[in-house]
Structures are given as C-alpha cells and as structure tokens.
mmCIF file of C-alpha atoms and ligand atoms in Angstrom:
data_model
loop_
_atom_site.group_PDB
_atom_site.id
_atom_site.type_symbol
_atom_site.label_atom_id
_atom_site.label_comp_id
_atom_site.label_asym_id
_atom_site.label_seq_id
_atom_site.Cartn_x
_atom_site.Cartn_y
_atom_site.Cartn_z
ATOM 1 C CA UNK A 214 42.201 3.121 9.167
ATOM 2 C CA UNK A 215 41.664 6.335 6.934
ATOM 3 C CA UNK A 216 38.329 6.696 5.517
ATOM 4 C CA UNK A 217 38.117 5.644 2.085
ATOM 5 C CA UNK A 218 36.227 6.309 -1.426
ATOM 6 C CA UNK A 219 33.934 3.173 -0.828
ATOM 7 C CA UNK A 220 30.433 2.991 1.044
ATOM 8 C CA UNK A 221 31.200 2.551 5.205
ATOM 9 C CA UNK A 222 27.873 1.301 5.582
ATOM 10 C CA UNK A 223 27.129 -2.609 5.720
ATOM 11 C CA UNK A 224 25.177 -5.569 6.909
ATOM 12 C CA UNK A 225 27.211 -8.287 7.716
ATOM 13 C CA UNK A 226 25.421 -11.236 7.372
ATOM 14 C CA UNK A 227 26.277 -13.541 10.408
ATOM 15 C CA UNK A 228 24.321 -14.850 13.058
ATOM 16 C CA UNK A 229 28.307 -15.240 14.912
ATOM 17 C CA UNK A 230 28.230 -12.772 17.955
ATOM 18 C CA UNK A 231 31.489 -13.718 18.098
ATOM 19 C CA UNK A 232 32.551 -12.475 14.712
ATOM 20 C CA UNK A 233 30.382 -9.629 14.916
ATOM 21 C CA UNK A 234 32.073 -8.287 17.725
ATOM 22 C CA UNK A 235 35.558 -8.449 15.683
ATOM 23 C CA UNK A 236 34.259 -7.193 12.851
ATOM 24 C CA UNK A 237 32.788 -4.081 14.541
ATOM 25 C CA UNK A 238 36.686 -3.573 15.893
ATOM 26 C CA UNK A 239 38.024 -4.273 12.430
ATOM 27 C CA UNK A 240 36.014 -2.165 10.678
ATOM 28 C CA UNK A 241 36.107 0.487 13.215
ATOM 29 C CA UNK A 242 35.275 3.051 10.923
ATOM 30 C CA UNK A 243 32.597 1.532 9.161
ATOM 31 C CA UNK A 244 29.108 1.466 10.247
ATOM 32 C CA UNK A 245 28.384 -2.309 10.723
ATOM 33 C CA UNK A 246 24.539 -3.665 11.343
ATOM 34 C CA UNK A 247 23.494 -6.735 11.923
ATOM 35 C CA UNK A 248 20.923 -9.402 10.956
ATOM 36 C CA UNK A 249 19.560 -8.514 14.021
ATOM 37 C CA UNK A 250 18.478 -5.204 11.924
ATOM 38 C CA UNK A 251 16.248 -7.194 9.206
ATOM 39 C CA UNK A 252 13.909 -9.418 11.418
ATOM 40 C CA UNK A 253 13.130 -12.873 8.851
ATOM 41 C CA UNK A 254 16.139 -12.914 7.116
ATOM 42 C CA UNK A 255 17.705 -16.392 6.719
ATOM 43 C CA UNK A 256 21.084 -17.319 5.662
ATOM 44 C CA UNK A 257 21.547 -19.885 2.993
ATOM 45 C CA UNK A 258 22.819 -23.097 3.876
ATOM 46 C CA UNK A 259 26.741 -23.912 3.846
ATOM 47 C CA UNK A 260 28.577 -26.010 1.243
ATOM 48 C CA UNK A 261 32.068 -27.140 1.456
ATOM 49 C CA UNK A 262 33.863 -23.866 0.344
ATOM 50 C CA UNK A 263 35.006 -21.289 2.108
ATOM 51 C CA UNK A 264 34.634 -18.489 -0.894
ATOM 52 C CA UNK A 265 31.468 -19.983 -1.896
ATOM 53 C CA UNK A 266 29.947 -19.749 1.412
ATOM 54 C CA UNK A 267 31.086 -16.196 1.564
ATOM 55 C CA UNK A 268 29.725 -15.159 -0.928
ATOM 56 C CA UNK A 269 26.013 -16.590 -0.578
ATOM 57 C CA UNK A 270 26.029 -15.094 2.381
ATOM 58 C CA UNK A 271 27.018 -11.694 1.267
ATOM 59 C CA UNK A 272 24.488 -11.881 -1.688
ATOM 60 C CA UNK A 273 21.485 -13.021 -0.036
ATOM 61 C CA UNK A 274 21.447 -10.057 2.727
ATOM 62 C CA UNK A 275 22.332 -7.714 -0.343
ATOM 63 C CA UNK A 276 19.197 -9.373 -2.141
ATOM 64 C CA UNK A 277 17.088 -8.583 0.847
ATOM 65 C CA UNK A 278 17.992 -5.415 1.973
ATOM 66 C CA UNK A 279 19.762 -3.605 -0.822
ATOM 67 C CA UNK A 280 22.812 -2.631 1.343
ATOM 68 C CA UNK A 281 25.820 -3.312 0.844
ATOM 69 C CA UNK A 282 26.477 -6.680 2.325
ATOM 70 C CA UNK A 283 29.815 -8.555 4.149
ATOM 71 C CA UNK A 284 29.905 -12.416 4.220
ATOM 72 C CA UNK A 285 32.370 -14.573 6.813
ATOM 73 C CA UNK A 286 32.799 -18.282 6.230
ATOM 74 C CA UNK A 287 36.061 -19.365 8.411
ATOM 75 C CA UNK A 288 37.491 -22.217 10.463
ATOM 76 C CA UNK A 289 40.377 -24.138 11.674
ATOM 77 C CA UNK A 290 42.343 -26.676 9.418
ATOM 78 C CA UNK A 291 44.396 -28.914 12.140
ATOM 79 C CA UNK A 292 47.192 -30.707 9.945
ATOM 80 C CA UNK A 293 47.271 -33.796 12.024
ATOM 81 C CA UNK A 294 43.619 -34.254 10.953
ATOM 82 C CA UNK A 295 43.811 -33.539 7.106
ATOM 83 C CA UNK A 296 42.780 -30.171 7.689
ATOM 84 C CA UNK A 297 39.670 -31.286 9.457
ATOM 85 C CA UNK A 298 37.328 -29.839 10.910
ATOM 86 C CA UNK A 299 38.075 -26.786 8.322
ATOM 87 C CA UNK A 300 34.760 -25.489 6.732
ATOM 88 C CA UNK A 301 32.851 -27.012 8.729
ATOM 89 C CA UNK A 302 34.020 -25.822 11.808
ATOM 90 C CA UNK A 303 30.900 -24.815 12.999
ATOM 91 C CA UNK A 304 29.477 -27.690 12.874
ATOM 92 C CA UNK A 305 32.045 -30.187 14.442
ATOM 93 C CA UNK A 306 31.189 -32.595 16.958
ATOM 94 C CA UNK A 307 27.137 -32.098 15.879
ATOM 95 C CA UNK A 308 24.531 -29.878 16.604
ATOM 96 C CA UNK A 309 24.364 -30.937 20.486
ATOM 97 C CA UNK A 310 28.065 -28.941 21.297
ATOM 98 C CA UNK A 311 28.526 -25.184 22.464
ATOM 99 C CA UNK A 312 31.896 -23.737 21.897
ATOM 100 C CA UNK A 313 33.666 -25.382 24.480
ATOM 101 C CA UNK A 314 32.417 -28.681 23.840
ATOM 102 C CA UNK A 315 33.809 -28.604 20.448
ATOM 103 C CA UNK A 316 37.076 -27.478 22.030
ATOM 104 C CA UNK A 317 37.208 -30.309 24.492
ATOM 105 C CA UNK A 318 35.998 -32.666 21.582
ATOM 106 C CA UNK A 319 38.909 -31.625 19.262
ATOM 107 C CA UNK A 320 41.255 -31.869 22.453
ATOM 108 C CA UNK A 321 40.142 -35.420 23.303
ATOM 109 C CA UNK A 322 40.498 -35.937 19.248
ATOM 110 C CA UNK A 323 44.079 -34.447 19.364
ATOM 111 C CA UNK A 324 45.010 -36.461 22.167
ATOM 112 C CA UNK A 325 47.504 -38.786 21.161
ATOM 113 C CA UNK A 326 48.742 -36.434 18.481
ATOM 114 C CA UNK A 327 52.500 -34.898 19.633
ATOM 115 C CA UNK A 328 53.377 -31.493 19.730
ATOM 116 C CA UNK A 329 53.798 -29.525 17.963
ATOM 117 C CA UNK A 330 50.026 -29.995 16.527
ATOM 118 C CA UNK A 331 50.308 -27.276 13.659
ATOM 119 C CA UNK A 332 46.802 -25.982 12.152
ATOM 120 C CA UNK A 333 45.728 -22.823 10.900
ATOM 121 C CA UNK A 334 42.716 -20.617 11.258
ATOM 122 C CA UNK A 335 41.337 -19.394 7.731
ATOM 123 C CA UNK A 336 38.538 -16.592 6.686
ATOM 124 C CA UNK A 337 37.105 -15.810 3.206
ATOM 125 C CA UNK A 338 35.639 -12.159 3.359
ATOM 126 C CA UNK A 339 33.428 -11.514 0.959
ATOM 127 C CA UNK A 340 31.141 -8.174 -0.141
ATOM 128 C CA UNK A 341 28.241 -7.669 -2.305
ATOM 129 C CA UNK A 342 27.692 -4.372 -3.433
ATOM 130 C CA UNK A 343 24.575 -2.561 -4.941
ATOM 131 C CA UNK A 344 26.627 -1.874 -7.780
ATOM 132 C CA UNK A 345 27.261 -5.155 -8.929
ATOM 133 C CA UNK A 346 30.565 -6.100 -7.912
ATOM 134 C CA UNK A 347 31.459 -8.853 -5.870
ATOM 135 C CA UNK A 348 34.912 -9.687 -3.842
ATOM 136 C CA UNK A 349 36.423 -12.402 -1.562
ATOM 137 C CA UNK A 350 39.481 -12.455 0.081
ATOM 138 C CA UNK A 351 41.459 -15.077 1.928
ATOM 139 C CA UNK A 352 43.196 -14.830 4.748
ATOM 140 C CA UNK A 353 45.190 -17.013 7.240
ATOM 141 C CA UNK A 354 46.696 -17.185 10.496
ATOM 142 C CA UNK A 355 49.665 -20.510 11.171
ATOM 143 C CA UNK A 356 49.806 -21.375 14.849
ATOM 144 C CA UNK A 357 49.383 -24.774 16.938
ATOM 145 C CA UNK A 358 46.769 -26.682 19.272
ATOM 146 C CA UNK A 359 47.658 -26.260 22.619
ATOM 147 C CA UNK A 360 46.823 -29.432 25.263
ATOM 148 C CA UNK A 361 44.296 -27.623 27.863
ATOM 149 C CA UNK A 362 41.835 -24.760 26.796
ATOM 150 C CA UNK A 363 43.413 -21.398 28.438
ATOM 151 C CA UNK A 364 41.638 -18.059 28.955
ATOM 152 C CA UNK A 365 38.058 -16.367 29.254
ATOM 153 C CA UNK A 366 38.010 -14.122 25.619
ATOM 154 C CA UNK A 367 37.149 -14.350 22.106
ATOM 155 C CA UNK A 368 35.057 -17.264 20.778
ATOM 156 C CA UNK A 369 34.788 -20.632 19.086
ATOM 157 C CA UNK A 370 38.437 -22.020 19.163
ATOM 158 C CA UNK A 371 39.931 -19.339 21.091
ATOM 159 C CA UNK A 372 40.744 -20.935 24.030
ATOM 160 C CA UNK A 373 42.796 -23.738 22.489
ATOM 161 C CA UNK A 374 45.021 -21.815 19.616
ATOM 162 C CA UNK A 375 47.885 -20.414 19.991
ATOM 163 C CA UNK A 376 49.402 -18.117 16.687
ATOM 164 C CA UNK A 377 53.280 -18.915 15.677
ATOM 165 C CA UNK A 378 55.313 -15.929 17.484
ATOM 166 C CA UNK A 379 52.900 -15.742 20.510
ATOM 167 C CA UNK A 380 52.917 -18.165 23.931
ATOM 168 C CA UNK A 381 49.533 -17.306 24.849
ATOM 169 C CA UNK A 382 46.215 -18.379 23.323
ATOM 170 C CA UNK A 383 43.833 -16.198 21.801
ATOM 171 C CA UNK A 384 41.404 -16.094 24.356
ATOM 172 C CA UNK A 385 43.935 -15.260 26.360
ATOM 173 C CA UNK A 386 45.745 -12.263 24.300
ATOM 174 C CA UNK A 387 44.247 -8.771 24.108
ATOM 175 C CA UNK A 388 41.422 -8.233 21.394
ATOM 176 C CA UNK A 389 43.725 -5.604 19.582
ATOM 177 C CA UNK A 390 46.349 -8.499 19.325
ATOM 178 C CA UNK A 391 44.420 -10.852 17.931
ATOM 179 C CA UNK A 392 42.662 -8.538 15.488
ATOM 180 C CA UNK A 393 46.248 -7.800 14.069
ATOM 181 C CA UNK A 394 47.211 -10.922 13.272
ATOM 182 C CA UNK A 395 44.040 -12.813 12.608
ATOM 183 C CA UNK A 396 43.234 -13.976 9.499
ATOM 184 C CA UNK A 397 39.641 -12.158 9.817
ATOM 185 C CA UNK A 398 41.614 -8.981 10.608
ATOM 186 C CA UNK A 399 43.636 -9.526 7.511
ATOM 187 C CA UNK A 400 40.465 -10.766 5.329
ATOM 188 C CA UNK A 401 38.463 -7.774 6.082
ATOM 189 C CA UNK A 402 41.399 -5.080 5.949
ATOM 190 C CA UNK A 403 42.295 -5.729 2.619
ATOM 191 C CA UNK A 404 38.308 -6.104 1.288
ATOM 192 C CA UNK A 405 38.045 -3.102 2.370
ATOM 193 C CA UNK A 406 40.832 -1.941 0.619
ATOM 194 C CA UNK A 407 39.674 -3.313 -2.802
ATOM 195 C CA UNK A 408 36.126 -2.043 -1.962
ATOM 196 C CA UNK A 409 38.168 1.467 -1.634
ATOM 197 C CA UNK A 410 40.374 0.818 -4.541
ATOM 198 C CA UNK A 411 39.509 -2.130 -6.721
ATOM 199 C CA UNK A 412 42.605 -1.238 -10.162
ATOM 200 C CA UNK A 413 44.781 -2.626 -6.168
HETATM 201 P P1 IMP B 547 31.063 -20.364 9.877
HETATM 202 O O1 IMP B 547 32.019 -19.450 9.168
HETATM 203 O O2 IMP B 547 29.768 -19.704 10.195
HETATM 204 O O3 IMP B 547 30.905 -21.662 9.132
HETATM 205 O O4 IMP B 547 31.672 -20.701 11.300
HETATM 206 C C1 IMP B 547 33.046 -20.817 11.473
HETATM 207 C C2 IMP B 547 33.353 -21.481 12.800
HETATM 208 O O5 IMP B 547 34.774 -21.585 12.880
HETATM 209 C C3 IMP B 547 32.915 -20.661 13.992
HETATM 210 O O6 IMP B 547 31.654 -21.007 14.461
HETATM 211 C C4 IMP B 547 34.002 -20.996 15.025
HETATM 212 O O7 IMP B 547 33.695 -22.210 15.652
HETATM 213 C C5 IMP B 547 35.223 -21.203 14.141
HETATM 214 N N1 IMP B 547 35.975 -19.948 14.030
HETATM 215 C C6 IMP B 547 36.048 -19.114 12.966
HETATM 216 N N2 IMP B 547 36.821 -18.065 13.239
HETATM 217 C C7 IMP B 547 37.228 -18.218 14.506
HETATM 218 C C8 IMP B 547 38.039 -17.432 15.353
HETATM 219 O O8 IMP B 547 38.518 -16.340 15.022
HETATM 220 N N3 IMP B 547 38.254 -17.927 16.589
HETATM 221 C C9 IMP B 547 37.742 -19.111 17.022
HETATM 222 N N4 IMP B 547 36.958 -19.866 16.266
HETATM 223 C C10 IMP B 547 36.695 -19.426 15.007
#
C-alpha cells in the first residue's frame, strides 16, 4: 500500500491479540500501538451494533491519548441461527469459554443443521481523528461452517470457517490469504483510504 496524505500513526483500541496481529499486517505501513502503550485505559462496554461499538471504541482511546485512534467491533452471523452469535461474538457461550470452546459450542449448536451452513464474518472499522472527523466502514466476508475445527492459525472462529472460493479454513490458509479476502482486510483498506482521501 502507497503511503498516503493521512496520519500513519494510530492506537488501535483492542484488547484482541488476535486482531492486533492482522491489523499490524493490514496496515503494514502504518505505525500501529497498542493499549498495551497507555497502561489504565478501559474500553467502553459493547452494545448491539457493530458501527456503534466501533466507534466508542475509537473515540474513547482518542479521548485519552489524543492520537489518532482505530476501533474493531466484528463477528460471525451463521444464517441457520438468525445471524446469531453476530455482535456478540465474543461473548458466545459465556464468559467461562476460550476460543475453541466457543468453536466446539457453535459446532455442537450447528449439529443437526445440513450443509451447506452459510454465515458470514463481518467488521465495522472505525477511526477517530484529532481533527474531528469520524469514519466506519463495513466489510464482509460469505463462506460456510465446516463440521470439525481444522488448522493451528489465526484466532476466534478460524478454525471452523471456510470463505466461498476456498476448501480450506482460515486457520488453515496462509495469513496473506486471509488478509485479502477478510472482511477486516477490506474494512481497514478502504478506512484508510477515506482517512487518505475523504471527497472518495
Ligand atoms: P469484538 O469485536 O471485540 O466484539 O469481538 C469479535 C469476536 O468475533 C472475536 O472475539 C472473535 O471471537 C470473533 N471474530 C471477529 N473477527 C474474527 C476473525 O477474523 N476470525 C475469527 N473470529 C473472529
């Protein structure tokens, strides 16, 4: 990605490893720190929308450290479940579950769902800036619920979706795949885009 006319310095405010690690290959040009950078800083709590969520996020590190700020709120919408678990992904299955629990949880809910079991993963990217303007930006990724979690990489929900045109999961694909199609990969490209250019 050329540089641009924007600022390439942020916080992102997550406490995701996970994300944090994509974001830092998304953004590969950017400087990216972390909350890890402003000891005391707490996130807000999440509501029920994606943008929303975003958005707090992205305003309350801005508020507190006067740089500009990134804000992630994503998850998976599984069609067979009304788009549950959706945005609240994170918290699925309750606060006792680690990543792969809530995989093997929404397995064991999928169960007697047939193939194919279409969902979607979604991301709203949103950035505060010091000079008042504010962005989010959607993106998706269509693909299906596989039956058995398969491979060691990525995070979350990895290990049990698979994206329409590819056989293998994405904790199985490369990290440069999934950053292409993913819809933080697309989120983030074009924020950064507006950020660059905001008359696009
Ligand atoms: P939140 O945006 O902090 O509410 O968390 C979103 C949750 O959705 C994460 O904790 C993951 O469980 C899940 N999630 C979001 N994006 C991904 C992804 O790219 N891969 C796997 N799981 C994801």
């Amino acid at each position: 990605m050329a540089a641009g006319t924007g600022p390439r310095r942020f916080v992102f405010a997550t406490g995701n490893a996970g994300k944090r690690r994509e974001l830092a290959r998304i953004l590969a040009d950017c400087e990216i720190l972390s909350l890890g950078d402003f000891p005391g800083l707490v996130l807000p709590e999440e509501g029920d929308d994606y943008a929303a969520n975003a958005l707090a996020k992205a305003e309350a590190v801005l508020a507190a450290t006067g740089v500009a700020s990134l804000g992630d709120d994503s998850g998976v919408e599984v069609d067979a479940l009304g788009g549950r678990p959706g945005v609240h992904s994170a918290r699925y299955g309750g606060p006792g579950l680690d990543d792969r629990g809530r995989c093997d949880r929404l397995l064991a809910e999928l169960a007697s769902v047939p193939d194919p079991r279409t969902a979607r993963f979604v991301c709203v990217a949103a950035c505060a800036l010091p000079d008042g303007r504010r962005k989010t930006v959607r993106g998706e990724c269509e693909g299906t619920i596989v039956r058995a979690a398969r491979g060691e990489g990525g995070f979350g929900y990895d290990p049990i979706f698979v994206p329409n045109g590819e056989r293998s999961t994405w904790a199985e694909l490369p990290e440069s795949e999934k950053d292409r199609l993913s819809h933080r990969g697309q989120a983030f490209r074009a924020l950064l885009r507006w950020i660059d250019d905001p008359a696009r």
